[in-house]
PDB file of N, CA and C in Angstrom:
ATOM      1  N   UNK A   1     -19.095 -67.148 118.292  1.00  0.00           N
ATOM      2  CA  UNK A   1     -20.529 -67.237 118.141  1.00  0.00           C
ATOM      3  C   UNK A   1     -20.985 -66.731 116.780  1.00  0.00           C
ATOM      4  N   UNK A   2     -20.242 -65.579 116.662  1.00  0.00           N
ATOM      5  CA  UNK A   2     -20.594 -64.631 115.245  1.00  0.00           C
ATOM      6  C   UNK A   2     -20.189 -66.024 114.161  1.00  0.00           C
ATOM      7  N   UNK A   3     -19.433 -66.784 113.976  1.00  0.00           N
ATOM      8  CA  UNK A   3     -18.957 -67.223 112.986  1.00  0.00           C
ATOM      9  C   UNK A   3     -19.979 -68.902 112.423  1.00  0.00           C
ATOM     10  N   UNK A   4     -20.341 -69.237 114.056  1.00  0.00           N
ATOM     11  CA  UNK A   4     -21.141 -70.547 113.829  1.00  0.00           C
ATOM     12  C   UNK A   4     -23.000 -69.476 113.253  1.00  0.00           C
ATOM     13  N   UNK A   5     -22.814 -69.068 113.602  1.00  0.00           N
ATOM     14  CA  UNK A   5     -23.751 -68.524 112.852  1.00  0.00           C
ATOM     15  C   UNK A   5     -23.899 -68.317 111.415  1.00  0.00           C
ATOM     16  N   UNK A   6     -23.012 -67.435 111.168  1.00  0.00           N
ATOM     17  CA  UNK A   6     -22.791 -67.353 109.420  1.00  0.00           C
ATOM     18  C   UNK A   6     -22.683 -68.768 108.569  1.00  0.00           C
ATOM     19  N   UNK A   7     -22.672 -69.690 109.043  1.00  0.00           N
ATOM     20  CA  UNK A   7     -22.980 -70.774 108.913  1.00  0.00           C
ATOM     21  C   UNK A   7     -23.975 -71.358 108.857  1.00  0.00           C
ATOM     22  N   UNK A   8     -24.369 -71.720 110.632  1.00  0.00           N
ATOM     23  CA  UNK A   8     -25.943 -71.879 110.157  1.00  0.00           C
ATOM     24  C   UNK A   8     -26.952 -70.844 109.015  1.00  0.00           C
ATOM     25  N   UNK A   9     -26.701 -69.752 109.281  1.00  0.00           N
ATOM     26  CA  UNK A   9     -27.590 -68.737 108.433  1.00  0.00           C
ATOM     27  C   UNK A   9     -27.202 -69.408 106.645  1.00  0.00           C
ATOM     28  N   UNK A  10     -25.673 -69.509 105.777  1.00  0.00           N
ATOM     29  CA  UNK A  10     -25.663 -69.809 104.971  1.00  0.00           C
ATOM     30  C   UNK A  10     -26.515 -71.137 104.662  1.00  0.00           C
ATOM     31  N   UNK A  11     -26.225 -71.689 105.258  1.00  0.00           N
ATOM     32  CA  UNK A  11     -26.976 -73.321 105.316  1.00  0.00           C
ATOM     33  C   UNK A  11     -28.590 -73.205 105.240  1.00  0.00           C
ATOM     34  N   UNK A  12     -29.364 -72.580 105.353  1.00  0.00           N
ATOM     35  CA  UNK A  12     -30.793 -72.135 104.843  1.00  0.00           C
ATOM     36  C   UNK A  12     -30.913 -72.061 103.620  1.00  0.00           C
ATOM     37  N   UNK A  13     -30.017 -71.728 102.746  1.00  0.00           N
ATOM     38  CA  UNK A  13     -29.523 -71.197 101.212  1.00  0.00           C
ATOM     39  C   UNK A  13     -29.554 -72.589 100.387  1.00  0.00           C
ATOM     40  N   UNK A  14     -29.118 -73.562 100.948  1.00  0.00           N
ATOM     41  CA  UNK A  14     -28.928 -74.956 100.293  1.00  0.00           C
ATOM     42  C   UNK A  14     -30.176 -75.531  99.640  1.00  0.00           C
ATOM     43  N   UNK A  15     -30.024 -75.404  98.132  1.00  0.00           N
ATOM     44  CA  UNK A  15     -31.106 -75.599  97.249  1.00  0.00           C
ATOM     45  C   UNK A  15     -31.872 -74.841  96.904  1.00  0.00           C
ATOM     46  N   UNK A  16     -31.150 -73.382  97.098  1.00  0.00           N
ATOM     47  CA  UNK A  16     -31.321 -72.209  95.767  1.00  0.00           C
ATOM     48  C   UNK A  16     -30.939 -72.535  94.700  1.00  0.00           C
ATOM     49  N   UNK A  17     -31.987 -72.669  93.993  1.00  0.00           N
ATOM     50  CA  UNK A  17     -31.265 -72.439  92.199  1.00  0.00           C
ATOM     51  C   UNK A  17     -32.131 -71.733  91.546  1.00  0.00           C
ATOM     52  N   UNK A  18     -31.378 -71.217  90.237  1.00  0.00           N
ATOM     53  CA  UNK A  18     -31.655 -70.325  89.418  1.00  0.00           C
ATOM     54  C   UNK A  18     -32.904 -70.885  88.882  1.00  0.00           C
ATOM     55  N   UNK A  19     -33.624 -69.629  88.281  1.00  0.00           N
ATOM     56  CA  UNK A  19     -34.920 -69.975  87.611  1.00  0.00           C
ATOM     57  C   UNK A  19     -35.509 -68.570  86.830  1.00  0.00           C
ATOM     58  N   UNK A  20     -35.348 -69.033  85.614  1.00  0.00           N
ATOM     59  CA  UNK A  20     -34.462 -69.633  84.933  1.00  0.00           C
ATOM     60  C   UNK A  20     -33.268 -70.010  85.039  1.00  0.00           C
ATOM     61  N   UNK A  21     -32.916 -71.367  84.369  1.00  0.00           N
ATOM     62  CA  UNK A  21     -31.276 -72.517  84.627  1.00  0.00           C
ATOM     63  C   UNK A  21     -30.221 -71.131  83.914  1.00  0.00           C
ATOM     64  N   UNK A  22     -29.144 -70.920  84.637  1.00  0.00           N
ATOM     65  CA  UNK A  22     -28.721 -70.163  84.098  1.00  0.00           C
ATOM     66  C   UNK A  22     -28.695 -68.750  83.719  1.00  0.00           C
ATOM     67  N   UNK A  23     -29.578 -68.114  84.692  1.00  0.00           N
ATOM     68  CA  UNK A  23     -29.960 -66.768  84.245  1.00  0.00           C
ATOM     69  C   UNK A  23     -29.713 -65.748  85.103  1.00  0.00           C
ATOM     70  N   UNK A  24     -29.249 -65.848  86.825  1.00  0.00           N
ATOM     71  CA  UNK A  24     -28.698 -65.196  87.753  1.00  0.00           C
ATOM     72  C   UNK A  24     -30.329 -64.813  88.596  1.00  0.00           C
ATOM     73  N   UNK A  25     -30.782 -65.462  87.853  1.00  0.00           N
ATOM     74  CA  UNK A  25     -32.221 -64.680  88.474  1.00  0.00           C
ATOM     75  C   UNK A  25     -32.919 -66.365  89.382  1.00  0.00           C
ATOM     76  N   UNK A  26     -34.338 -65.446  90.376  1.00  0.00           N
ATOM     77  CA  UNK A  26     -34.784 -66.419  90.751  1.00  0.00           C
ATOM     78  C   UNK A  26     -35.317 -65.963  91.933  1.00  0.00           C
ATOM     79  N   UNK A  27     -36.394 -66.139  92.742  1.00  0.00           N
ATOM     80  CA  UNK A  27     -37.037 -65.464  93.883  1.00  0.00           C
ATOM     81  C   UNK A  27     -36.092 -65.129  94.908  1.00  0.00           C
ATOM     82  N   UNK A  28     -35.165 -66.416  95.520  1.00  0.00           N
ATOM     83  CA  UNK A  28     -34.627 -65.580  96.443  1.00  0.00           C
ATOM     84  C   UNK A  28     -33.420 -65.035  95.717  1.00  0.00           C
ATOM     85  N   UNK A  29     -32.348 -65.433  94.882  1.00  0.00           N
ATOM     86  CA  UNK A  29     -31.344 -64.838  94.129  1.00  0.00           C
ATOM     87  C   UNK A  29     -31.971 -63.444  93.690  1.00  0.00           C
ATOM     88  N   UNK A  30     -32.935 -63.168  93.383  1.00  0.00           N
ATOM     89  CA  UNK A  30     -33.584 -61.659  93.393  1.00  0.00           C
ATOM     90  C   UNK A  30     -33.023 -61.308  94.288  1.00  0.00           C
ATOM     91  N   UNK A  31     -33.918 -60.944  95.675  1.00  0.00           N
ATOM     92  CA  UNK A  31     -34.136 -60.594  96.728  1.00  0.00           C
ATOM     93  C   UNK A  31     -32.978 -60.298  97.247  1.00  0.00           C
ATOM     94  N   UNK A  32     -31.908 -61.375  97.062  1.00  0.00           N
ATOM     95  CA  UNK A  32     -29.973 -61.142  98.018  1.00  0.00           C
ATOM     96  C   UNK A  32     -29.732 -59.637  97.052  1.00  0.00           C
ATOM     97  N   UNK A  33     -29.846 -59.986  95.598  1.00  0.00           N
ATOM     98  CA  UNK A  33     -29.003 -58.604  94.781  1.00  0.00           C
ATOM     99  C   UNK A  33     -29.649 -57.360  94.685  1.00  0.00           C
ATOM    100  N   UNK A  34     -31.226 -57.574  94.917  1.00  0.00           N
ATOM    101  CA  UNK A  34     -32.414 -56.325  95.334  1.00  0.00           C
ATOM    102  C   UNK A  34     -31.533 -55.917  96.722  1.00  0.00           C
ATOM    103  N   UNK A  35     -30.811 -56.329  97.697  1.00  0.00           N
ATOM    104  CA  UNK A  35     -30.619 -56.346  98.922  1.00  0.00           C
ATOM    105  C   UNK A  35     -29.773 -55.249  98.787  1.00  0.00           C
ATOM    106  N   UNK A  36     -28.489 -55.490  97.775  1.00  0.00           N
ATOM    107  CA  UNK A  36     -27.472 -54.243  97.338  1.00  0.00           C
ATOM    108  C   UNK A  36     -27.187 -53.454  95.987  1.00  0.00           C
ATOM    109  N   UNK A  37     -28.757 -53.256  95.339  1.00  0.00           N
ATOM    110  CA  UNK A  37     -29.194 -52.541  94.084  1.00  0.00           C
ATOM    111  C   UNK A  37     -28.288 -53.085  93.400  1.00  0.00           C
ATOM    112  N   UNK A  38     -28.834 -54.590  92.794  1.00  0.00           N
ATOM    113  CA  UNK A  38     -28.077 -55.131  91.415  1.00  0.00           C
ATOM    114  C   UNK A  38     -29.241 -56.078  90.929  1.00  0.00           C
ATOM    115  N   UNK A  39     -29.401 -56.213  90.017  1.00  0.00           N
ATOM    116  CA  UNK A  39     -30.448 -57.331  89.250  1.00  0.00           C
ATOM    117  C   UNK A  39     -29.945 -58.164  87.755  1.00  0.00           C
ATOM    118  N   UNK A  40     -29.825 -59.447  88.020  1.00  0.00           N
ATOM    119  CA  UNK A  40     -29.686 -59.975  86.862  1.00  0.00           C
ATOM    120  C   UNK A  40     -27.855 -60.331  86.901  1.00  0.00           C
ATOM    121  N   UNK A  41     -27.374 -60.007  88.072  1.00  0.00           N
ATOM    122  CA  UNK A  41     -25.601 -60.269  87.901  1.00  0.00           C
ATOM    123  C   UNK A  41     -25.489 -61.383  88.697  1.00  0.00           C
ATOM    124  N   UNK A  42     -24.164 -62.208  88.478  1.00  0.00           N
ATOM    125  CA  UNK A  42     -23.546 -62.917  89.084  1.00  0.00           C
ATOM    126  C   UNK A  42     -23.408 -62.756  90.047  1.00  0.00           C
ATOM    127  N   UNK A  43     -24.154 -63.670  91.187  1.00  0.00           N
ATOM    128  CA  UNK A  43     -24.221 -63.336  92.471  1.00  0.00           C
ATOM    129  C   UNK A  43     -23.956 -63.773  93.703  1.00  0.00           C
ATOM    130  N   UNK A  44     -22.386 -64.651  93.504  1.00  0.00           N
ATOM    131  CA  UNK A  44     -21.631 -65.729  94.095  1.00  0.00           C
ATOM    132  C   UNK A  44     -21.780 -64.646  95.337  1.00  0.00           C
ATOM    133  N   UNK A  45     -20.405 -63.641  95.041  1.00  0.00           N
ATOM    134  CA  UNK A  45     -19.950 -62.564  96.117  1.00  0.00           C
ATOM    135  C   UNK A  45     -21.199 -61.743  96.537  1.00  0.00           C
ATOM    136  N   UNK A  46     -22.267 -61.737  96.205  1.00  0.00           N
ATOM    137  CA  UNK A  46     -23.003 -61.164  96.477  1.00  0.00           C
ATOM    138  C   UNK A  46     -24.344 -61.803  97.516  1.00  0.00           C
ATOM    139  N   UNK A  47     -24.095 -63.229  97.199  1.00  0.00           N
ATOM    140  CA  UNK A  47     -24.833 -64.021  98.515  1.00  0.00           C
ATOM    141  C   UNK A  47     -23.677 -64.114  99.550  1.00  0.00           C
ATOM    142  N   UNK A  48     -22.287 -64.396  99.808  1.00  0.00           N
ATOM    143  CA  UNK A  48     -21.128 -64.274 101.107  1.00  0.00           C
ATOM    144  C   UNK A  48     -21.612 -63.081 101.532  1.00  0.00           C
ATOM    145  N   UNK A  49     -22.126 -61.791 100.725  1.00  0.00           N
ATOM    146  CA  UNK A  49     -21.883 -60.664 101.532  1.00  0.00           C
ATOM    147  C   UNK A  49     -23.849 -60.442 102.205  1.00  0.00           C
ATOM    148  N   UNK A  50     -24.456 -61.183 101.232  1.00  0.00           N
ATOM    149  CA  UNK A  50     -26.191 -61.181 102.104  1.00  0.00           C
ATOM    150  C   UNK A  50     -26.041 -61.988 103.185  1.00  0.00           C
ATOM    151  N   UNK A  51     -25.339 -62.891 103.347  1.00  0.00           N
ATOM    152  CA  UNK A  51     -25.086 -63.639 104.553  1.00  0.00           C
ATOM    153  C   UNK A  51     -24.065 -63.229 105.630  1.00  0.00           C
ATOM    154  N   UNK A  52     -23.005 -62.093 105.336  1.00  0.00           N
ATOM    155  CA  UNK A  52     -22.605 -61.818 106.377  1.00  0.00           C
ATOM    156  C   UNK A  52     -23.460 -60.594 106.813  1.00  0.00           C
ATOM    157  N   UNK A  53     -24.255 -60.001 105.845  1.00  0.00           N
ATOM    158  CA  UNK A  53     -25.184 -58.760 106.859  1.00  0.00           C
ATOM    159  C   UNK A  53     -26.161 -59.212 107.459  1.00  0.00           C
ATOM    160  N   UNK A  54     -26.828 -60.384 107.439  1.00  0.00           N
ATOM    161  CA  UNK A  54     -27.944 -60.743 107.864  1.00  0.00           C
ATOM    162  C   UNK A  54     -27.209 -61.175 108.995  1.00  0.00           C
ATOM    163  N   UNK A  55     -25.879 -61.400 108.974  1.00  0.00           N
ATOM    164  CA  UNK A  55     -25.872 -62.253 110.477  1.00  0.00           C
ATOM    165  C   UNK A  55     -25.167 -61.329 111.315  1.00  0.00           C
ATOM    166  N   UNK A  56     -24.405 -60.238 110.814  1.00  0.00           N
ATOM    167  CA  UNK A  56     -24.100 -59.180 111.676  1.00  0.00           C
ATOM    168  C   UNK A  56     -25.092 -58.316 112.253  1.00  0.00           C
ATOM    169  N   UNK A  57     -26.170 -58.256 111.590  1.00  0.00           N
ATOM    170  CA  UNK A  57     -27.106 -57.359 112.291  1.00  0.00           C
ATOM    171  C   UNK A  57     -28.235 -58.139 113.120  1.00  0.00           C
ATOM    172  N   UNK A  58     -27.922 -59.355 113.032  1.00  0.00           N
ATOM    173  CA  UNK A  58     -28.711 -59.946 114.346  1.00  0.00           C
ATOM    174  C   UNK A  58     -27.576 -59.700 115.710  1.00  0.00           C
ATOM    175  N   UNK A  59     -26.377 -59.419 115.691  1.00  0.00           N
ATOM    176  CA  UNK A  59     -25.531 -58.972 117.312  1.00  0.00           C
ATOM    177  C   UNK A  59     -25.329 -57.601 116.635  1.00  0.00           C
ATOM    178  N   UNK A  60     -26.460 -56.560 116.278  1.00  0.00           N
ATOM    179  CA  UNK A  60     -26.474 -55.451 116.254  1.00  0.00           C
ATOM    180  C   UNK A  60     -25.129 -54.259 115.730  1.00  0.00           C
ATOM    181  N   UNK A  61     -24.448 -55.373 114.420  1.00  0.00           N
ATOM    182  CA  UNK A  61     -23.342 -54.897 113.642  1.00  0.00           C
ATOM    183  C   UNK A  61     -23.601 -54.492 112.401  1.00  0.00           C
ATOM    184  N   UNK A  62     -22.623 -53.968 111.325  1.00  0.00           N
ATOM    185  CA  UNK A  62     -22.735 -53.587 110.449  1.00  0.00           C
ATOM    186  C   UNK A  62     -21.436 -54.003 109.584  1.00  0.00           C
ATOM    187  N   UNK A  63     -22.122 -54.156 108.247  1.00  0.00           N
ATOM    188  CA  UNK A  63     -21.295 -55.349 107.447  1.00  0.00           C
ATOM    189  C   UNK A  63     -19.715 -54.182 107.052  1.00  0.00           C
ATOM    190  N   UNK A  64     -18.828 -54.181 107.425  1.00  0.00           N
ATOM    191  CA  UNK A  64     -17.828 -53.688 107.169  1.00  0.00           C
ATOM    192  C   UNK A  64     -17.229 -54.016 105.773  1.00  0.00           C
ATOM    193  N   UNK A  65     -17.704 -54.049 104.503  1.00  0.00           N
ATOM    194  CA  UNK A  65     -16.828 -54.748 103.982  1.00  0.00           C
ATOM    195  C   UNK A  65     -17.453 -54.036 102.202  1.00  0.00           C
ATOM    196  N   UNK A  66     -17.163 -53.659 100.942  1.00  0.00           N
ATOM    197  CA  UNK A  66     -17.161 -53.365 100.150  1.00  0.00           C
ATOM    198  C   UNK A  66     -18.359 -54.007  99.639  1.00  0.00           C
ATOM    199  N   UNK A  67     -19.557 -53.230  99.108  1.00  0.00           N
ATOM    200  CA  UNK A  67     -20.817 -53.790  98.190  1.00  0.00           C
ATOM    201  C   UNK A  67     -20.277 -53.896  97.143  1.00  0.00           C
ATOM    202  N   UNK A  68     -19.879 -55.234  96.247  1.00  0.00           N
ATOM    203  CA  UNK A  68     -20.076 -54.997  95.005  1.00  0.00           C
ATOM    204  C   UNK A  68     -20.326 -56.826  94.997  1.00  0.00           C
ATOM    205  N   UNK A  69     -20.609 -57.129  93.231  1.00  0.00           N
ATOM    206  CA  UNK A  69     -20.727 -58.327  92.941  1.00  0.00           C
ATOM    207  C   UNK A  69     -19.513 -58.914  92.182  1.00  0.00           C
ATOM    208  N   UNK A  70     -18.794 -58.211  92.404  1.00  0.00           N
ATOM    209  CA  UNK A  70     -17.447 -58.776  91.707  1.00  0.00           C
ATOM    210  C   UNK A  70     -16.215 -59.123  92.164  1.00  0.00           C
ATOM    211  N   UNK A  71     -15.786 -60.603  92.527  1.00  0.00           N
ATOM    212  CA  UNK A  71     -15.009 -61.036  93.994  1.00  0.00           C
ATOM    213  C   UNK A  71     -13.491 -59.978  93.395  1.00  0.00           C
ATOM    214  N   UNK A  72     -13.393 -60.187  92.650  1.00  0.00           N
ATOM    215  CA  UNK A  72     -11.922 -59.271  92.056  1.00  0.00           C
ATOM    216  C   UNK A  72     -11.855 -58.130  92.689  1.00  0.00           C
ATOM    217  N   UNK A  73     -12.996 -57.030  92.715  1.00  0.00           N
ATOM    218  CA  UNK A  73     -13.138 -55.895  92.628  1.00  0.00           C
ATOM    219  C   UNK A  73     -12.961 -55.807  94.892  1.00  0.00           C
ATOM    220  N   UNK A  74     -13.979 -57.274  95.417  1.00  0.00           N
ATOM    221  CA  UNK A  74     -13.922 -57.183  96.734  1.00  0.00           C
ATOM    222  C   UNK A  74     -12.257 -57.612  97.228  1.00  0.00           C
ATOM    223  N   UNK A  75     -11.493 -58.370  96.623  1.00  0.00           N
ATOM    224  CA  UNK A  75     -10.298 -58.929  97.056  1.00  0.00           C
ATOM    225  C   UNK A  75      -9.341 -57.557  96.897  1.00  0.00           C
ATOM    226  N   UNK A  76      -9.258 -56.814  95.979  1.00  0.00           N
ATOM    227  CA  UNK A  76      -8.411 -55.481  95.708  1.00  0.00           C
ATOM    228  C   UNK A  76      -8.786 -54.641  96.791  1.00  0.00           C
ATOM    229  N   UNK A  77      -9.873 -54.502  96.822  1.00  0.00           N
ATOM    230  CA  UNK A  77     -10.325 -53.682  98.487  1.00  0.00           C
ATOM    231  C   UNK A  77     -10.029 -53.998  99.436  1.00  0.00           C
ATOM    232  N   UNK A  78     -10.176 -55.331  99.835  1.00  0.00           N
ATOM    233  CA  UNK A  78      -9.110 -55.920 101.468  1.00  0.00           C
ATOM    234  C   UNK A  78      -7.854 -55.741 101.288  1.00  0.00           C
ATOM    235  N   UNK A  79      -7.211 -56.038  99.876  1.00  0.00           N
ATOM    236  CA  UNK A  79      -5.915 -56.160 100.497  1.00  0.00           C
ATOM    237  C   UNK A  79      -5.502 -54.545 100.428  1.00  0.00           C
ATOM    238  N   UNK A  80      -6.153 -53.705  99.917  1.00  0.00           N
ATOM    239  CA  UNK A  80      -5.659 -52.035 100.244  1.00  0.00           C
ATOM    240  C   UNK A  80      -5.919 -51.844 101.452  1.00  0.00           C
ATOM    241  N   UNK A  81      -7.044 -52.457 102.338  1.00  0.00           N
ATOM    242  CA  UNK A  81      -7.637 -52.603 103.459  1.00  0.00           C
ATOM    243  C   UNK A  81      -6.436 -52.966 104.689  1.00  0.00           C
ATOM    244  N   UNK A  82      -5.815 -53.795 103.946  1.00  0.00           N
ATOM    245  CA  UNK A  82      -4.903 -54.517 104.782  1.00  0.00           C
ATOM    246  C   UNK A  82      -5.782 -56.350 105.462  1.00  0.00           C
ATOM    247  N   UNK A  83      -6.620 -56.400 104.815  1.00  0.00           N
ATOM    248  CA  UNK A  83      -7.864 -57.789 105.496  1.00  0.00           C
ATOM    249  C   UNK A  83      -7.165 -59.147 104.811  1.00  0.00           C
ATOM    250  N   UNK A  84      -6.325 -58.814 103.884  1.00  0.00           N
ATOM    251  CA  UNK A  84      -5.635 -59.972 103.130  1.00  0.00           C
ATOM    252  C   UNK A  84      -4.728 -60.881 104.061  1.00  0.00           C
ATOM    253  N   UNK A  85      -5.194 -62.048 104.687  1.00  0.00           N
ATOM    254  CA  UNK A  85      -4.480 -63.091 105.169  1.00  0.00           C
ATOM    255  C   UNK A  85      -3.918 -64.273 103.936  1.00  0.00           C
ATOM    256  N   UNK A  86      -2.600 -64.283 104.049  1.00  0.00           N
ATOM    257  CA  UNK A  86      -1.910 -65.471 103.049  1.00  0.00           C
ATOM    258  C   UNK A  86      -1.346 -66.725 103.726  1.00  0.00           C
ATOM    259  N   UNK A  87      -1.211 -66.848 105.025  1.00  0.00           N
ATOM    260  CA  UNK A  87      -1.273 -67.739 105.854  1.00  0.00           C
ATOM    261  C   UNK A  87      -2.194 -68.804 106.076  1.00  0.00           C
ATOM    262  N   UNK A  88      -2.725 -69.729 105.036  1.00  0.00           N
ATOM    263  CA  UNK A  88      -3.984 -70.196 105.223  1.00  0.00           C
ATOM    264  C   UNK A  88      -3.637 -71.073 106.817  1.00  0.00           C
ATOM    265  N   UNK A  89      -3.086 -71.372 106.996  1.00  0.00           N
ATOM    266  CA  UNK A  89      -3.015 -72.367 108.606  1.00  0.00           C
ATOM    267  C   UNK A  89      -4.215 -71.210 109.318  1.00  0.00           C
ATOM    268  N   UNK A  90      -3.853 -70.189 109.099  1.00  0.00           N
ATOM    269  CA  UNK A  90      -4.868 -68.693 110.271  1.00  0.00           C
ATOM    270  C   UNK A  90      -6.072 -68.790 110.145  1.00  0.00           C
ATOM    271  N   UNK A  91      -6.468 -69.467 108.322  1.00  0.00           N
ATOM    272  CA  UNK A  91      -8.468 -69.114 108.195  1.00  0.00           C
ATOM    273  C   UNK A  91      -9.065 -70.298 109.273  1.00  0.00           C
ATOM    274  N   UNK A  92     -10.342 -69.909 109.146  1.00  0.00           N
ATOM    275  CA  UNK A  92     -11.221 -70.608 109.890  1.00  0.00           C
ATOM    276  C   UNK A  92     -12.657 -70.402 109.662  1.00  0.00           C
ATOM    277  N   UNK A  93     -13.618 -71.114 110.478  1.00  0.00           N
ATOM    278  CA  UNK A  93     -14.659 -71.235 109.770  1.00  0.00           C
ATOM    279  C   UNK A  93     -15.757 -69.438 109.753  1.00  0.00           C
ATOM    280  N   UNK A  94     -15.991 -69.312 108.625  1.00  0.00           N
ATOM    281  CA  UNK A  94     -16.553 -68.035 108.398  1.00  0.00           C
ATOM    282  C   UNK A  94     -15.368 -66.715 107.749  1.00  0.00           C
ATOM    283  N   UNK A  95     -14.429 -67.637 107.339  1.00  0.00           N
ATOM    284  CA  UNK A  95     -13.815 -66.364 106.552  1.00  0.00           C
ATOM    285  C   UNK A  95     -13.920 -66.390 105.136  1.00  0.00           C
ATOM    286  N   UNK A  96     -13.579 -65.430 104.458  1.00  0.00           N
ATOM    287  CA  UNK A  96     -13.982 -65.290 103.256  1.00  0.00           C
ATOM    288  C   UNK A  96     -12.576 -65.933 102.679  1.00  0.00           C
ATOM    289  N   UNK A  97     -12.874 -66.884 101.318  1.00  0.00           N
ATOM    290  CA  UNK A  97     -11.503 -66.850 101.189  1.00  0.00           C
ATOM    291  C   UNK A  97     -11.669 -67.262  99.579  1.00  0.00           C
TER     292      UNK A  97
END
């Protein structure tokens, strides 16, 4: 259930763009990096992770997983974590990958 969700929830997102072209900025691209005190950064990893808290805390969870905006910096943390799957046959829909 958790996972068709993070889905639908991402899918609201479709036809965000920057504004200014190019600038990381933009009403809602604000608002995701206002979400985890950052403004003005690259904010790929940083909308996967506004979309998995928004949808964990609608079944009353909490986002387990490293704040930052830098997928490098989040991938070094799972796999110290041990969250690193290399088996792709295993992913499925709603994993980070």
């Amino acid at each position: 259930m958790i996972k068709k969700r993070l889905i639908e929830n991402a899918i609201k997102y479709c036809g965000v763009v920057e504004d200014p072209k190019n600038s990381n900025e933009g009403e809602t691209i604000d608002k995701i990096q206002e979400e985890f005190g950052f403004k003005g950064v690259q904010y790929c990893v940083l909308f996967v992770l506004f979309v998995y808290k928004k949808t964990l805390a609608e079944f009353g969870l909490e986002l387990p997983l490293l704040i930052t905006a830098s997928s490098q910096t989040l991938f070094n943390w799972a796999l110290e974590e041990g969250m690193i799957e290399t088996d792709f046959t295993k992913l499925g829909i709603g994993d980070i990958v």
